[in-house]
CSV table of C-alpha atoms in Angstrom, one decimal:
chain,number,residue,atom,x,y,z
A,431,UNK,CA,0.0,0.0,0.0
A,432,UNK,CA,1.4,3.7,-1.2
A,433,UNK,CA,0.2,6.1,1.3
A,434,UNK,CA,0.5,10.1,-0.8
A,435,UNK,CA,1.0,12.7,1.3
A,436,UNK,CA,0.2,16.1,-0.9
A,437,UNK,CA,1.3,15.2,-4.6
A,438,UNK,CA,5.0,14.6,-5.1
A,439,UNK,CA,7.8,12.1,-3.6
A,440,UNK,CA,10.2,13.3,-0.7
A,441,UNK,CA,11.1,9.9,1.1
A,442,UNK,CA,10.4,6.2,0.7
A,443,UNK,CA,9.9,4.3,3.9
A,444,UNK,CA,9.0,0.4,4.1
A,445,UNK,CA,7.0,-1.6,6.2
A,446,UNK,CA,4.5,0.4,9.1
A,447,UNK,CA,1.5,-1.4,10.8
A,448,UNK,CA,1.0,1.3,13.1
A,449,UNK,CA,-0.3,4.3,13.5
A,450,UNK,CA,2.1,5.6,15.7
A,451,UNK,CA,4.7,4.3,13.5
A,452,UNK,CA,3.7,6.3,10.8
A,453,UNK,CA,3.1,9.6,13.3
A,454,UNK,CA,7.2,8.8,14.0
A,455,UNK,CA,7.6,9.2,10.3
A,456,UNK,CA,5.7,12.1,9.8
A,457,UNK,CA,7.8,13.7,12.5
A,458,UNK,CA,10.6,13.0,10.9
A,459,UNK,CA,9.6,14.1,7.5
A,460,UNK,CA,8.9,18.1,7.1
A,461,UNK,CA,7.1,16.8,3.8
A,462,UNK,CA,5.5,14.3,1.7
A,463,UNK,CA,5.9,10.2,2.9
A,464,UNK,CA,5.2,7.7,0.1
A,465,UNK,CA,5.1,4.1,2.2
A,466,UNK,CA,5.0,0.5,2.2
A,467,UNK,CA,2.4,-1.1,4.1
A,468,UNK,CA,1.8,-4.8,3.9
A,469,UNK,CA,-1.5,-6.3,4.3
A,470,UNK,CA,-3.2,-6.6,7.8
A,471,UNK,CA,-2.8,-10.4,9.0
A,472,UNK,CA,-6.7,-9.6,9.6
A,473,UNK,CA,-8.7,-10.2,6.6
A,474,UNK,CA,-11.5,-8.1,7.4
A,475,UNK,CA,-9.1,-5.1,8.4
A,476,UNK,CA,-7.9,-2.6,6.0
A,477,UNK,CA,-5.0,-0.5,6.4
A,478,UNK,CA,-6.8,2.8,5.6
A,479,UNK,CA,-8.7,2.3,8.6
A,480,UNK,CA,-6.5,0.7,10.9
A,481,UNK,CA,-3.4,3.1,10.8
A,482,UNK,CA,-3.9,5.8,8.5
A,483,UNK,CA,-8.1,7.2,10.0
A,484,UNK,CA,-6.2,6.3,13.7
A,485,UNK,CA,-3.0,8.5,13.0
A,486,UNK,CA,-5.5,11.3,11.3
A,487,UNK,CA,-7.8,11.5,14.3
A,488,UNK,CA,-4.4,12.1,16.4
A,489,UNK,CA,-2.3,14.6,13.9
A,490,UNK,CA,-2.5,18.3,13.2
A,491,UNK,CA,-4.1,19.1,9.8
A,492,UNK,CA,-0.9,20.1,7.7
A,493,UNK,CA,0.2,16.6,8.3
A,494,UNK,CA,-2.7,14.4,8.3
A,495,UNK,CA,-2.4,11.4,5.3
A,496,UNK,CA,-5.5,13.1,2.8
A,497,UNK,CA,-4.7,10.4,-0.2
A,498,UNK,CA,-4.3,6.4,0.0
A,499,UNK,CA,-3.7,4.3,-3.5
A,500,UNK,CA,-3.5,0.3,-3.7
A,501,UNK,CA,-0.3,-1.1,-5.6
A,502,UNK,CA,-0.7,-4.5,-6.6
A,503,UNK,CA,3.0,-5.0,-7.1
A,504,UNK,CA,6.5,-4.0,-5.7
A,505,UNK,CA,8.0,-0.3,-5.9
A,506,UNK,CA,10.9,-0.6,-8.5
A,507,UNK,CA,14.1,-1.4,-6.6
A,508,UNK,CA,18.3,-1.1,-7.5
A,509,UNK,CA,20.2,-4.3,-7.2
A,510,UNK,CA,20.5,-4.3,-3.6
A,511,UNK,CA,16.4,-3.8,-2.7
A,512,UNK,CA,16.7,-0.4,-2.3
A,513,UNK,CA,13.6,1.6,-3.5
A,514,UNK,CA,14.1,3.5,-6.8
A,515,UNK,CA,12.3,6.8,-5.4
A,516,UNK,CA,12.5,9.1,-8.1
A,517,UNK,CA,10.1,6.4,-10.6
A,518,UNK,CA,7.4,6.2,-7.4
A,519,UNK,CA,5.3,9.5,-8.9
A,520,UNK,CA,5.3,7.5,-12.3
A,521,UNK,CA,4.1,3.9,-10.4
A,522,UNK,CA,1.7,5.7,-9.0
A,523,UNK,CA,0.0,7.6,-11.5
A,524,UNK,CA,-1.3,4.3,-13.4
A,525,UNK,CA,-2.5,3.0,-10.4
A,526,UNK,CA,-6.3,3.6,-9.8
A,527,UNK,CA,-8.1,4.0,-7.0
A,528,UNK,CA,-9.6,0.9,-4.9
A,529,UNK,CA,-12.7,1.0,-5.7
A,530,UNK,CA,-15.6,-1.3,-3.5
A,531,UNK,CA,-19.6,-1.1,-4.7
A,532,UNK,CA,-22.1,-1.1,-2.2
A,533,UNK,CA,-25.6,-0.3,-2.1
A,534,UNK,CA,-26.0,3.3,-1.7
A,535,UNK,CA,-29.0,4.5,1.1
A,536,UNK,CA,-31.8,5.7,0.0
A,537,UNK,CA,-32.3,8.2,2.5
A,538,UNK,CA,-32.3,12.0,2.2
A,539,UNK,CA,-30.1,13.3,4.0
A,540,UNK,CA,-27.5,10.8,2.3
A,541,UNK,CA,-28.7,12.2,-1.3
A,542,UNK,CA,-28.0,15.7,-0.1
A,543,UNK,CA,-25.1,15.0,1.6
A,544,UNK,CA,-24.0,13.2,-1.6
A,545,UNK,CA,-24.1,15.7,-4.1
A,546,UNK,CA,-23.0,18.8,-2.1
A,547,UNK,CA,-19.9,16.9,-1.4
A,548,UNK,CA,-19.5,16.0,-5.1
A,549,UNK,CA,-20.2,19.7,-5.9
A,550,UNK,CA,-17.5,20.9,-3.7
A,551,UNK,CA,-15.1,18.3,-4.2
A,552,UNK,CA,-15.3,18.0,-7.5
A,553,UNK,CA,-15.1,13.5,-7.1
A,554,UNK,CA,-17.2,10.8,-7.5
A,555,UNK,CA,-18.9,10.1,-3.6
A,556,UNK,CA,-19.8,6.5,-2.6
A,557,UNK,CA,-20.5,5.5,0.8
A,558,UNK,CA,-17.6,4.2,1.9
A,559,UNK,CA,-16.2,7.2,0.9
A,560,UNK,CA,-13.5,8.6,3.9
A,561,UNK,CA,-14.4,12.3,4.0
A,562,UNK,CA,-10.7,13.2,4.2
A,563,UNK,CA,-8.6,9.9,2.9
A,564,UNK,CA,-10.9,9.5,-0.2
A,565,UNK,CA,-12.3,12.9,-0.6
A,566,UNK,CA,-9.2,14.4,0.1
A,567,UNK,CA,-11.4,17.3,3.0
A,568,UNK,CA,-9.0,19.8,4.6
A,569,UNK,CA,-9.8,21.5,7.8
A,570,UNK,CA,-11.5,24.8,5.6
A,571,UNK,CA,-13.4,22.3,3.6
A,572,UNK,CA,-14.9,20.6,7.0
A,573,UNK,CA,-15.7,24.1,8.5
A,574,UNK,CA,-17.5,24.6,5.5
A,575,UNK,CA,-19.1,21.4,5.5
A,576,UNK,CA,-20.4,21.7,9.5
A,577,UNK,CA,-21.9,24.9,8.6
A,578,UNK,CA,-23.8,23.0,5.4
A,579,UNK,CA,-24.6,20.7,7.9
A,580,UNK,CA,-25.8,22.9,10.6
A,581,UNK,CA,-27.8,25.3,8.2
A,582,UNK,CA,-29.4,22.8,5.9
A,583,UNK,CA,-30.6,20.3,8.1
A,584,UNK,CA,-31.0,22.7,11.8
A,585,UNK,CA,-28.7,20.8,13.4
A,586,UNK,CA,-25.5,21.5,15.8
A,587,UNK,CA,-22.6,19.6,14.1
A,588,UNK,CA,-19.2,19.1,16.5
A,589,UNK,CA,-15.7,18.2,15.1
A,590,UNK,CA,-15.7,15.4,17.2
A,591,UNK,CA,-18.8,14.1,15.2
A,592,UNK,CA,-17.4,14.3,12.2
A,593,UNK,CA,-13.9,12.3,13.4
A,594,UNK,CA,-16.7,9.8,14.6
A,595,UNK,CA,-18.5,9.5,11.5
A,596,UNK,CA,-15.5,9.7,9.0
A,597,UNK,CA,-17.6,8.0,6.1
A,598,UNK,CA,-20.0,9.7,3.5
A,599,UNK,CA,-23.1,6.6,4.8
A,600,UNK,CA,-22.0,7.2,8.3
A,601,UNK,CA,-22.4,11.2,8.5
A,602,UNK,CA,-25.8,10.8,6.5
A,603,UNK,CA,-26.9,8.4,9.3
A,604,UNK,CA,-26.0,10.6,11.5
A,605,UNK,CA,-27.9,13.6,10.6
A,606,UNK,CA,-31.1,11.4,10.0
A,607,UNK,CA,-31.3,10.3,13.5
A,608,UNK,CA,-30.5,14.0,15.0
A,609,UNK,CA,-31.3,16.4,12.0
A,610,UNK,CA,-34.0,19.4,12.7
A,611,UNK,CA,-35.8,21.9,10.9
A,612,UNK,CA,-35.1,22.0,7.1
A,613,UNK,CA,-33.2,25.5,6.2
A,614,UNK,CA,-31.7,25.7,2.5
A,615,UNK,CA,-28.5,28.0,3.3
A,616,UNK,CA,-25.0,28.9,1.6
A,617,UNK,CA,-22.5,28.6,4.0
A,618,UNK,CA,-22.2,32.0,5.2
A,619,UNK,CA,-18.2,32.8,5.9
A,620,UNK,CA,-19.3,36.5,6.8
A,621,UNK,CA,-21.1,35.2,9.5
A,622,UNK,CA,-19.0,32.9,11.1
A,623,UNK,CA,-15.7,35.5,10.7
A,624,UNK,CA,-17.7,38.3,12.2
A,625,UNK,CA,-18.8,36.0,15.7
A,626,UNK,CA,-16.5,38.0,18.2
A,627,UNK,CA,-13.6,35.9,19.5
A,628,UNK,CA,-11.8,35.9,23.2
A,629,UNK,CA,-8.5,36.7,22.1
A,630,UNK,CA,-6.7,39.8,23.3
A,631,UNK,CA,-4.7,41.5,20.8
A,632,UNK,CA,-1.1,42.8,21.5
A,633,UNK,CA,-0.1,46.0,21.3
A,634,UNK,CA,3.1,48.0,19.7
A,635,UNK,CA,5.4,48.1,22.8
A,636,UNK,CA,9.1,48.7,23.9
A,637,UNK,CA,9.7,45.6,22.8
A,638,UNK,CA,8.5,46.2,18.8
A,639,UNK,CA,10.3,49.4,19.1
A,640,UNK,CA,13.7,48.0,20.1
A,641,UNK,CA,13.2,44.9,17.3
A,642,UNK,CA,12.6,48.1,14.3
A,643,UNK,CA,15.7,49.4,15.4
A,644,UNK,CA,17.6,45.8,15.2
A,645,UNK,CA,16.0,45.4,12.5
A,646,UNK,CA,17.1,48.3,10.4
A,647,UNK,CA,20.3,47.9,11.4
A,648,UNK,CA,20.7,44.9,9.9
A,649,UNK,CA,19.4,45.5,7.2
A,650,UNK,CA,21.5,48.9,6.7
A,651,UNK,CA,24.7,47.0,7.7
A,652,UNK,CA,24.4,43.4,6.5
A,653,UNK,CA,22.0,43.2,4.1
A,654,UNK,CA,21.0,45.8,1.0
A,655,UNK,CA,17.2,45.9,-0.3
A,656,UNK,CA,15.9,47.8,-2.5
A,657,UNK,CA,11.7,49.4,-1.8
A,658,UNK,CA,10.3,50.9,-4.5
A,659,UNK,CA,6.5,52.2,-4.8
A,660,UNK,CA,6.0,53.0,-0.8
A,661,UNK,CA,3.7,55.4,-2.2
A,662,UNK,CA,0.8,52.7,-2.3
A,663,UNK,CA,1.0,52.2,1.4
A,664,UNK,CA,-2.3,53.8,3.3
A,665,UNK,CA,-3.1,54.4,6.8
A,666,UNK,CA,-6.6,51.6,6.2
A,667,UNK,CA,-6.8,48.6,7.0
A,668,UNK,CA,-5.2,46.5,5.0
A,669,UNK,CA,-4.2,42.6,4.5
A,670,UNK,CA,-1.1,42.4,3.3
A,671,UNK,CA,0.4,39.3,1.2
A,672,UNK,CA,3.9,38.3,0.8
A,673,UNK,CA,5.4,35.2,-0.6
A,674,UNK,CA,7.6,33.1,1.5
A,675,UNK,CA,11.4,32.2,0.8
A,676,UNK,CA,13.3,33.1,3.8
A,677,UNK,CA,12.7,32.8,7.4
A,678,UNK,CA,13.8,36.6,6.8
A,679,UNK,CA,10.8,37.6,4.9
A,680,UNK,CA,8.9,39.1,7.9
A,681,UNK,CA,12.0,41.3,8.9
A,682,UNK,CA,12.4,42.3,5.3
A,683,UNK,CA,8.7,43.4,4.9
A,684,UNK,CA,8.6,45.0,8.4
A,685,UNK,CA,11.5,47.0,7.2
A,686,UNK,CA,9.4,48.4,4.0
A,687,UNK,CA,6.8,49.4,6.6
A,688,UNK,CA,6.9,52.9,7.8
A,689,UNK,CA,6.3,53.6,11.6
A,690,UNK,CA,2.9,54.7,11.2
A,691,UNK,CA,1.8,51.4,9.4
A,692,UNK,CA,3.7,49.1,11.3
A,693,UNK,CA,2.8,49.9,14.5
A,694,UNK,CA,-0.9,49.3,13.1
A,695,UNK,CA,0.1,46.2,11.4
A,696,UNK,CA,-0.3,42.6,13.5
A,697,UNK,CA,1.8,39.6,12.4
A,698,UNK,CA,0.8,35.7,12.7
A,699,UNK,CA,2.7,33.5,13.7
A,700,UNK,CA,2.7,29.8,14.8
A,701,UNK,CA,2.8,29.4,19.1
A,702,UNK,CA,5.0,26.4,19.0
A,703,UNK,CA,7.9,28.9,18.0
A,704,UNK,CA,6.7,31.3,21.1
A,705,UNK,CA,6.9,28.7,24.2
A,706,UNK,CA,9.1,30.7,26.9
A,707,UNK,CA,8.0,33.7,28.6
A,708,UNK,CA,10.5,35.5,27.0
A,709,UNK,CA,9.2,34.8,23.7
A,710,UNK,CA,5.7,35.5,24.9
A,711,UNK,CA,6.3,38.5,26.1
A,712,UNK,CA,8.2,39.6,23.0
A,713,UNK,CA,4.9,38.7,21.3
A,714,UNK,CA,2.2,40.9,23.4
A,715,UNK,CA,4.4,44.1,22.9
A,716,UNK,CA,5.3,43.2,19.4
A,717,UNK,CA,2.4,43.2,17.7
A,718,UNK,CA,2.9,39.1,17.1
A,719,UNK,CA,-0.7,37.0,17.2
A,720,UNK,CA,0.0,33.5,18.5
A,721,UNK,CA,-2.6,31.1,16.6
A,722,UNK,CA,-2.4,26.9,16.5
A,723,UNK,CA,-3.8,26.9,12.6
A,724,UNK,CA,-4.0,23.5,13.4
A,725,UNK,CA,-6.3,23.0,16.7
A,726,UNK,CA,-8.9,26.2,15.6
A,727,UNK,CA,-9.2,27.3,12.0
A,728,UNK,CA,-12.9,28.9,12.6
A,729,UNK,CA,-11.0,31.0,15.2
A,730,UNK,CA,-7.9,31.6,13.5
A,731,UNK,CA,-9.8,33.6,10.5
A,732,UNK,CA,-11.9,35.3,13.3
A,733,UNK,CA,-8.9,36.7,14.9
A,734,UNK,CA,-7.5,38.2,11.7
A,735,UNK,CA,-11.4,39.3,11.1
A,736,UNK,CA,-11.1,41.3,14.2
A,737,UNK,CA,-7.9,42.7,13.5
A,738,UNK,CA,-9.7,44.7,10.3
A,739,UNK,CA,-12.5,45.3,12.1
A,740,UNK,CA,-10.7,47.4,14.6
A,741,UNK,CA,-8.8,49.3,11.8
A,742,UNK,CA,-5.8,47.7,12.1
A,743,UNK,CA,-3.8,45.7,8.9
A,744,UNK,CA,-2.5,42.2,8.8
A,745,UNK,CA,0.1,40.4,7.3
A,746,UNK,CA,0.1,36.6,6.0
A,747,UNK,CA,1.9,34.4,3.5
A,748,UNK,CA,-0.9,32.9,1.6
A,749,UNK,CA,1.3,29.9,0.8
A,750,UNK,CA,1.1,28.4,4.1
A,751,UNK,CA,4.7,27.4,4.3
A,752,UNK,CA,8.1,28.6,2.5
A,753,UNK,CA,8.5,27.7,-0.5
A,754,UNK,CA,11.5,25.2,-1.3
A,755,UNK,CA,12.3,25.7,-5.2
A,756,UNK,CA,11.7,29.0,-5.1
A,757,UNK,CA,8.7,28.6,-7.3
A,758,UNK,CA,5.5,30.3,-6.0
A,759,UNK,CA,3.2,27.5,-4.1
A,760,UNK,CA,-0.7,27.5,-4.6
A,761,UNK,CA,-2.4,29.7,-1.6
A,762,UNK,CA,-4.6,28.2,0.8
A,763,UNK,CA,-8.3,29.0,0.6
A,764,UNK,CA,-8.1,31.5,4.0
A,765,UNK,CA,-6.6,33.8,2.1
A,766,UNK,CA,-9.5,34.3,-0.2
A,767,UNK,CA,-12.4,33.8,2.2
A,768,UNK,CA,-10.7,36.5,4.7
């Protein structure tokens, strides 16, 4: 079995059963993980469900598996059984997907279900279809999908239900035996983005001061950039977009910034990299929001929501993560529905 992990080959790795196996591996891999699984010694058992929905219901969502594909035969190996990495992509794209007929319910709420998933998805929707291993659902796609959920059939939808009720027939069950009042609705992103969120913004401290002034000296004494068309820079606010190459690139931009702009400006950045109360208190007089984009989406695009809703600006990398060609990477869907 070839677990894909986004679309293109970093590392081959042979042999997992477990779950936790593979969360080792994923560790260990800032990227994609194409494996070998062999079969489950239990015939009824499939390795979709017994390792790969078990490490998803435990991992973040940048590094849950979205994509599993059945190889009926061995990887192409060298002389000496090593796997011949670089021809994977190529094995793999004449390999179709597993495919398993079953009666589809007649229900309802599995018809509706049904066809708004293979509106948004865009793929063919059977039963047994995993709503994020054969779907291929990110985290934006299962807010969206909750709020479907909630305004279609009346309903209050949790997370937690959904990582219960993983399948396409086992959702629809679901909402047949706790649905409501019928309400035909769009998902309404300006709704849920404008629901007012506990999180206190920093503010522009001693502490943002003193990083400008290390930060132009750097880039006066060690570095030379060039800004051209500051001009276009208002006092509104504004969301600011920058692609990502360096680990520099906020520095860099904050140095384009003129003080009346970047003290209005709030950056976001990942808590893991703010875990000591140094760091912490860097962030509340800097200007820094610390979000977990993996625990909270919904309140992750409600805090940037209130940033612009209190006149302030924001800055984000619609890319997600740096880039490591150089090439520009396809930008998340937050970007847009902020």
């Amino acid at each position: 079995y070839a677990i894909k992990h986004n679309n293109n080959a970093k590392a081959a790795i042979r042999y997992h059963t477990s779950h936790q196996q593979v969360k080792r591996w994923r560790d260990r891999y800032d990227g994609t993980i194409q494996s070998l699984l062999p079969k489950s010694r239990r015939p009824k058992s499939h390795p979709k469900w017994e390792v790969i929905d078990k490490y998803n219901k435990q991992a973040p969502d940048y590094r849950k598996v979205l994509d599993t594909i059945i190889v009926p035969n061995e990887f192409p190996k060298t002389k000496i059984g090593k796997i011949r990495r670089f021809m994977v992509p190529a094995v793999l794209e004449n390999i179709g997907k597993e495919e398993v007929v079953t009666e589809e319910p007649s229900t309802e709420e599995y018809t509706i279900i049904k066809e708004y998933l293979s509106t948004s998805k865009g793929r063919t929707v059977v039963p047994q279809a995993h709503l994020e291993l054969d779907l291929g659902m990110d985290s934006l796609d299962m807010i969206e999908f909750i709020s479907f959920l909630g305004s279609r059939f009346g309903m209050v939808v949790q997370n937690e239900t959904i990582l219960e009720n993983s399948t396409v027939e086992s959702i629809a069950a679901y909402v047949e035996k706790h649905r409501g009042e019928d309400k035909i609705e769009d998902v309404n992103w300006k709704e849920i983005l404008n629901k007012e969120t506990e999180i206190k913004l920093p503010y522009y401290g001693i502490f943002a001061r003193i990083g400008k002034l290390l930060n132009y000296l750097l880039f006066w004494t060690y570095f030379r950039i060039e800004i051209q068309e500051r001009e276009y820079l208002e006092k509104k606010p504004t969301i600011y977009v920058g692609n990502h190459q360096s680990f520099l690139d906020v520095a860099l931009i904050a140095r384009a910034f003129p003080t009346s702009i970047l003290k209005n400006c709030f950056f976001m950045a990942k808590g893991i990299h703010f875990k000591s109360f140094f760091m912490k208190f860097f962030a509340k007089q800097g200007n820094v929001v610390l979000l977990d984009i993996n625990e909270n989406i919904t309140e992750v695009l409600q805090t940037m929501a209130k940033v612009l809703r209190e006149g302030k600006s924001i800055l984000i990398f619609p890319e997600g993560v740096r880039t490591r060609d150089g090439k520009l990477n396809s930008f998340k869907k937050s970007f847009a529905i902020l």
